[in-house]
Every structure is written in structure tokens, then in C-alpha cells.
Short mmCIF file of C-alpha atoms in Angstrom, two decimals:
data_model
loop_
_atom_site.label_atom_id
_atom_site.label_comp_id
_atom_site.label_asym_id
_atom_site.label_seq_id
_atom_site.Cartn_x
_atom_site.Cartn_y
_atom_site.Cartn_z
CA UNK A 1 40.83 -34.45 -79.82
CA UNK A 2 38.05 -36.50 -81.31
CA UNK A 3 36.15 -36.52 -78.13
CA UNK A 4 35.67 -40.05 -78.15
CA UNK A 5 37.47 -41.01 -74.99
CA UNK A 6 36.43 -40.01 -71.38
CA UNK A 7 38.26 -37.14 -70.16
CA UNK A 8 39.75 -38.05 -66.92
CA UNK A 9 39.59 -37.36 -64.01
CA UNK A 10 36.41 -35.53 -64.80
CA UNK A 11 34.59 -38.35 -66.42
CA UNK A 12 34.60 -42.09 -65.85
CA UNK A 13 32.70 -42.58 -68.86
CA UNK A 14 31.96 -40.60 -72.06
CA UNK A 15 29.27 -37.89 -71.48
CA UNK A 16 29.41 -37.81 -67.82
CA UNK A 17 30.21 -33.99 -67.85
CA UNK A 18 27.41 -33.25 -70.11
CA UNK A 19 25.29 -35.23 -67.83
CA UNK A 20 26.29 -33.76 -64.81
CA UNK A 21 25.77 -30.59 -66.63
CA UNK A 22 21.98 -31.52 -67.16
CA UNK A 23 21.83 -32.72 -63.64
CA UNK A 24 23.20 -29.41 -62.22
CA UNK A 25 20.88 -27.16 -64.30
CA UNK A 26 17.87 -29.64 -63.01
CA UNK A 27 19.14 -29.09 -59.43
CA UNK A 28 19.42 -25.55 -60.10
CA UNK A 29 15.72 -25.63 -61.33
CA UNK A 30 14.44 -27.61 -58.63
CA UNK A 31 16.47 -25.37 -56.16
CA UNK A 32 14.70 -22.26 -57.61
CA UNK A 33 11.35 -23.78 -57.53
CA UNK A 34 12.31 -24.70 -53.74
CA UNK A 35 13.51 -21.58 -52.84
CA UNK A 36 10.05 -20.17 -54.38
CA UNK A 37 8.08 -22.48 -52.07
CA UNK A 38 10.16 -21.65 -49.30
CA UNK A 39 9.58 -18.07 -49.67
CA UNK A 40 5.68 -18.70 -50.15
CA UNK A 41 5.78 -20.97 -47.02
CA UNK A 42 7.93 -18.53 -45.10
CA UNK A 43 5.37 -15.84 -45.89
CA UNK A 44 2.49 -18.01 -45.19
CA UNK A 45 3.98 -19.22 -41.90
CA UNK A 46 4.68 -15.53 -41.00
CA UNK A 47 1.11 -14.63 -41.60
CA UNK A 48 0.08 -17.68 -39.56
CA UNK A 49 2.73 -16.84 -36.96
CA UNK A 50 0.98 -13.41 -36.74
CA UNK A 51 -2.33 -14.91 -36.40
CA UNK A 52 -1.27 -17.44 -34.01
CA UNK A 53 0.52 -14.36 -31.95
CA UNK A 54 -2.83 -12.58 -32.13
CA UNK A 55 -4.45 -15.86 -30.86
CA UNK A 56 -2.00 -16.26 -28.33
CA UNK A 57 -2.38 -12.75 -27.09
CA UNK A 58 -6.13 -13.32 -27.45
CA UNK A 59 -5.99 -16.45 -25.28
CA UNK A 60 -3.61 -15.04 -22.75
CA UNK A 61 -6.25 -12.20 -22.06
CA UNK A 62 -9.00 -14.68 -22.32
CA UNK A 63 -6.94 -17.08 -19.80
CA UNK A 64 -6.85 -13.84 -17.56
CA UNK A 65 -10.37 -13.39 -17.71
CA UNK A 66 -10.86 -17.25 -17.37
CA UNK A 67 -8.76 -16.94 -14.20
CA UNK A 68 -10.64 -14.42 -12.58
CA UNK A 69 -13.80 -16.30 -13.57
CA UNK A 70 -12.51 -19.60 -12.29
CA UNK A 71 -11.86 -17.67 -8.92
CA UNK A 72 -15.19 -16.35 -8.79
CA UNK A 73 -16.36 -19.93 -9.58
CA UNK A 74 -14.19 -21.19 -6.71
CA UNK A 75 -15.85 -18.79 -4.35
CA UNK A 76 -19.31 -19.38 -5.90
CA UNK A 77 -18.52 -23.22 -5.32
CA UNK A 78 -17.58 -22.93 -1.89
CA UNK A 79 -20.70 -20.98 -1.26
CA UNK A 80 -22.76 -23.39 -3.06
CA UNK A 81 -20.95 -26.30 -1.38
CA UNK A 82 -21.71 -24.73 2.03
CA UNK A 83 -25.38 -24.22 0.78
CA UNK A 84 -25.39 -27.98 -0.45
CA UNK A 85 -23.96 -29.24 2.72
CA UNK A 86 -26.55 -27.03 4.63
CA UNK A 87 -29.29 -28.52 2.30
CA UNK A 88 -27.75 -32.11 2.60
CA UNK A 89 -28.29 -31.68 6.47
CA UNK A 90 -31.94 -30.34 6.20
CA UNK A 91 -32.36 -33.13 3.69
CA UNK A 92 -31.14 -35.83 5.90
CA UNK A 93 -33.15 -34.44 8.58
CA UNK A 94 -36.15 -34.18 6.14
CA UNK A 95 -35.55 -37.69 5.04
CA UNK A 96 -35.38 -38.88 8.79
CA UNK A 97 -38.71 -37.20 9.24
CA UNK A 98 -39.99 -38.54 5.92
CA UNK A 99 -39.19 -41.94 7.15
CA UNK A 100 -41.09 -41.55 10.19
CA UNK A 101 -43.94 -40.63 8.29
CA UNK A 102 -43.53 -43.17 5.75
CA UNK A 103 -43.61 -45.71 8.60
CA UNK A 104 -46.53 -44.46 9.98
CA UNK A 105 -48.35 -44.13 6.59
CA UNK A 106 -47.08 -48.04 6.13
CA UNK A 107 -48.70 -48.91 9.44
CA UNK A 108 -51.82 -47.03 8.55
CA UNK A 109 -51.82 -48.58 5.05
CA UNK A 110 -51.48 -52.17 6.62
CA UNK A 111 -54.31 -51.35 9.15
CA UNK A 112 -56.45 -50.02 5.95
CA UNK A 113 -55.59 -52.97 4.08
CA UNK A 114 -56.58 -55.44 6.90
CA UNK A 115 -59.76 -53.26 7.17
CA UNK A 116 -60.58 -53.54 3.41
CA UNK A 117 -59.87 -57.22 3.52
CA UNK A 118 -62.19 -57.70 6.50
CA UNK A 119 -64.88 -55.41 4.61
CA UNK A 120 -64.51 -57.37 1.36
CA UNK A 121 -65.22 -60.50 3.28
CA UNK A 122 -68.26 -58.98 4.92
CA UNK A 123 -69.13 -57.49 1.41
CA UNK A 124 -68.94 -60.96 -0.24
CA UNK A 125 -71.05 -62.49 2.79
CA UNK A 126 -73.60 -59.72 2.28
CA UNK A 127 -73.31 -60.07 -1.48
CA UNK A 128 -73.90 -63.79 -1.20
CA UNK A 129 -76.69 -63.26 1.12
CA UNK A 130 -78.25 -60.65 -1.12
CA UNK A 131 -78.01 -62.88 -4.17
CA UNK A 132 -79.78 -65.68 -2.23
CA UNK A 133 -82.63 -63.37 -0.90
CA UNK A 134 -82.75 -61.74 -4.43
CA UNK A 135 -83.07 -65.43 -5.99
CA UNK A 136 -85.86 -66.12 -3.29
CA UNK A 137 -87.37 -62.73 -3.97
CA UNK A 138 -87.40 -63.38 -7.69
CA UNK A 139 -88.96 -66.99 -7.29
CA UNK A 140 -91.56 -65.21 -4.90
CA UNK A 141 -92.15 -62.44 -7.57
CA UNK A 142 -92.79 -65.03 -9.96
CA UNK A 143 -95.26 -66.75 -8.19
CA UNK A 144 -97.02 -63.37 -7.17
CA UNK A 145 -97.00 -62.24 -10.61
CA UNK A 146 -98.85 -65.52 -11.60
CA UNK A 147 -101.06 -64.90 -8.77
CA UNK A 148 -101.79 -61.48 -9.54
CA UNK A 149 -102.27 -62.36 -13.20
CA UNK A 150 -104.90 -65.19 -12.37
CA UNK A 151 -106.58 -62.77 -9.59
CA UNK A 152 -106.68 -60.00 -12.52
CA UNK A 153 -108.28 -62.53 -14.67
CA UNK A 154 -110.65 -63.85 -11.92
CA UNK A 155 -111.17 -60.00 -10.96
CA UNK A 156 -112.06 -59.25 -14.76
CA UNK A 157 -114.26 -62.34 -14.85
CA UNK A 158 -116.07 -61.35 -11.73
CA UNK A 159 -116.43 -57.92 -12.87
CA UNK A 160 -117.96 -58.99 -15.98
CA UNK A 161 -120.27 -61.05 -13.99
CA UNK A 162 -120.94 -58.25 -11.64
CA UNK A 163 -121.87 -56.00 -14.57
CA UNK A 164 -123.96 -58.63 -15.95
CA UNK A 165 -125.84 -59.22 -12.66
CA UNK A 166 -126.45 -55.30 -11.94
CA UNK A 167 -127.72 -55.02 -15.54
CA UNK A 168 -130.02 -58.08 -14.98
CA UNK A 169 -131.04 -56.32 -11.68
CA UNK A 170 -131.66 -53.10 -13.40
CA UNK A 171 -133.67 -54.75 -16.09
CA UNK A 172 -135.64 -56.72 -13.71
CA UNK A 173 -136.52 -53.42 -11.64
CA UNK A 174 -137.06 -51.70 -14.97
CA UNK A 175 -139.80 -54.35 -16.15
CA UNK A 176 -141.26 -54.51 -12.54
CA UNK A 177 -141.73 -50.99 -12.57
CA UNK A 178 -142.84 -50.71 -16.20
CA UNK A 179 -145.26 -53.52 -15.63
CA UNK A 180 -146.63 -51.82 -12.66
CA UNK A 181 -146.96 -48.33 -14.52
CA UNK A 182 -148.55 -50.17 -17.73
CA UNK A 183 -151.13 -51.93 -15.42
CA UNK A 184 -152.07 -48.92 -13.78
CA UNK A 185 -152.41 -47.34 -17.17
CA UNK A 186 -154.30 -50.08 -18.30
CA UNK A 187 -156.89 -50.08 -15.20
CA UNK A 188 -157.23 -46.34 -15.61
CA UNK A 189 -158.02 -46.60 -19.44
CA UNK A 190 -160.59 -49.40 -18.55
CA UNK A 191 -162.06 -47.05 -15.93
CA UNK A 192 -161.79 -43.98 -18.47
CA UNK A 193 -163.68 -46.17 -21.15
CA UNK A 194 -166.53 -47.14 -18.63
CA UNK A 195 -166.99 -43.47 -17.70
CA UNK A 196 -166.97 -42.65 -21.22
CA UNK A 197 -169.60 -44.95 -21.93
CA UNK A 198 -171.63 -43.80 -19.26
CA UNK A 199 -171.03 -40.13 -20.32
CA UNK A 200 -172.55 -40.93 -23.93
CA UNK A 201 -176.00 -41.82 -22.03
CA UNK A 202 -178.81 -39.36 -21.23
CA UNK A 203 -178.14 -39.47 -17.76
CA UNK A 204 -174.69 -37.85 -17.88
CA UNK A 205 -173.78 -35.17 -15.49
CA UNK A 206 -171.03 -32.71 -14.95
CA UNK A 207 -169.44 -34.64 -12.14
CA UNK A 208 -168.92 -37.45 -14.55
CA UNK A 209 -167.36 -35.18 -17.30
CA UNK A 210 -164.92 -33.95 -14.43
CA UNK A 211 -164.07 -37.62 -13.25
CA UNK A 212 -163.01 -38.20 -17.17
CA UNK A 213 -160.65 -35.37 -17.23
CA UNK A 214 -159.21 -36.48 -13.98
CA UNK A 215 -158.41 -39.75 -15.30
CA UNK A 216 -157.15 -38.72 -18.57
CA UNK A 217 -154.88 -36.40 -16.42
CA UNK A 218 -153.56 -39.46 -14.56
CA UNK A 219 -153.18 -41.68 -17.72
CA UNK A 220 -151.17 -38.74 -19.32
CA UNK A 221 -148.91 -38.35 -15.96
CA UNK A 222 -148.42 -42.23 -15.78
CA UNK A 223 -147.34 -42.35 -19.27
CA UNK A 224 -144.67 -39.59 -18.79
CA UNK A 225 -143.50 -41.37 -15.59
CA UNK A 226 -143.26 -44.62 -17.55
CA UNK A 227 -141.17 -42.87 -20.30
CA UNK A 228 -139.09 -41.11 -17.57
CA UNK A 229 -138.48 -44.61 -15.59
CA UNK A 230 -137.61 -46.52 -18.92
CA UNK A 231 -135.12 -43.90 -20.04
CA UNK A 232 -133.43 -43.68 -16.45
CA UNK A 233 -133.20 -47.31 -16.14
CA UNK A 234 -131.66 -47.46 -19.84
CA UNK A 235 -129.17 -44.66 -18.66
CA UNK A 236 -128.26 -46.74 -15.67
CA UNK A 237 -127.75 -49.83 -17.60
CA UNK A 238 -125.59 -48.38 -19.97
CA UNK A 239 -123.57 -46.58 -17.39
CA UNK A 240 -122.96 -49.94 -15.76
CA UNK A 241 -122.02 -51.65 -19.06
CA UNK A 242 -119.43 -48.71 -19.24
CA UNK A 243 -117.88 -49.67 -16.07
CA UNK A 244 -119.60 -46.83 -13.79
CA UNK A 245 -120.26 -47.61 -10.08
CA UNK A 246 -122.91 -47.03 -7.52
CA UNK A 247 -125.39 -47.14 -10.12
CA UNK A 248 -127.39 -50.13 -8.62
CA UNK A 249 -130.31 -48.20 -7.17
CA UNK A 250 -134.09 -47.73 -8.36
CA UNK A 251 -135.23 -44.80 -9.91
CA UNK A 252 -137.60 -42.72 -7.73
CA UNK A 253 -141.32 -43.28 -8.74
CA UNK A 254 -143.79 -40.68 -8.17
CA UNK A 255 -147.11 -42.27 -6.80
CA UNK A 256 -149.77 -40.25 -8.49
CA UNK A 257 -152.92 -40.51 -6.34
CA UNK A 258 -155.87 -42.30 -8.41
CA UNK A 259 -158.91 -39.82 -9.03
#
């Protein structure tokens, strides 16, 4: 009556009924939430099942198409297999032919290698011979260059001496010719003085005057000849000094007859 004792047989302890009521309320709440979640899951599952059914339908259609493609692939594979077998056969034949060709090339290559080896030996022998000959030629070239230089020096010295000798010869010829011409002029001037002395006397004749004129003309011609000879010899001497050739010749002298 005072609600202080357990209510048997529903309570083992005091407050079990209240506690069970609370638990029942909680369970009802949890059941409600579970029902809501179940409904949500069921709705979502239905949607997913619909989508999956659509996918399954599409997959079945694609499977049919894939089966057709697979059949076509099998047919194409068989065609390709036959073609591949034919190509394999042809490749075997080609490989056999290539092996024969490779064997020929290998034999040819071995011959070429042997020929190259022989040529290399010959080349080395020729190279060594060439190097020895080249060294000999180099030594001989050095000796020849020394001889050429010495010969050039001697040639230059000889050329200088030859020029000096030619100049000396031309100088001697010039002096000889000048001495002759000057001697002729001196004799003519002596004769002219004698004739002029005779012409100043009382016994002078026209013939004497003609002879004086002849001697004066003779002296004038000889002097011109002297200038010409001296100038030509000087020109020849300058040409020889400058290296000219074939200048060693006497100047032509005009022999004027004495009056």
C-alpha cells in the first residue's frame, strides 16, 4: 500500500516495472527509428534494385552483342590463325633462305676479313718501306737543300764576280776607245794648229782654208763620237750592274777618214 515492497510476481525488486516501462519506451523508440531506417533502406534498395535491373538488362543486351562480337572474333581469329600459319610457313621458308644467304654472307665476310688482313699486312709492309724511304728522302732533301743553298751562295758570288768582271771589261773597252778617240782628237787639233799657223802667213791659199775646215769638221765628228761611245758604255755598265744579260759587246765605232 505504501509502494515500498516489490509487486510480485511482476517485480523482483522495487522499481522493476518502471524500469521495464522505460526500457519498453526506449525499445519502442529504437523500433520506430529502425522502421524508419528500414523504410529508407528499403526505398534505397528498391531504387538500387531498379538500377541494377536496368544494368542487368543492359548487360544482357551487351552480352548478346559481345557474344556476336565474340563469334565474329572467333571467325576472324580462325582467319587470322590460317593467315598466321601461312605466314609462319612462308617465314620458315624465308628463314631457311635467309640462313642460306647468311651462310653465304658469312663465308664472304670471312674471305673479306682474310683479304683485309692480308691487305693490312701488305699495307704495313708498304708503310714501313714508305717511312724508311721518306726518312731517306728527308735526309737527302736536307743534304740537297744545303747543297742548293751553298750553290746559290756560290752562284751569287760568281754572279757578283761576273758582273764585276763584265763591268771591268766594259770599263776597259770604254777607256781604250776614249783613249783612241782622244788621241785622234789631239793629233787632229795639232794638225789644225799647224794649218792655222800656216794660214796666218802671207802665203796662205784657198786650199789651206779648205783643209782647215775639213779638220774642224773631223774634230767635231770625233768629239760627238767620243760622247756617244762614253754614254753607250756607261749605259751598258749600268745595265750589267742591274743584272742585265748579253750586254758584253763593244760599242760600234764609226771610223771617220782623216782629211
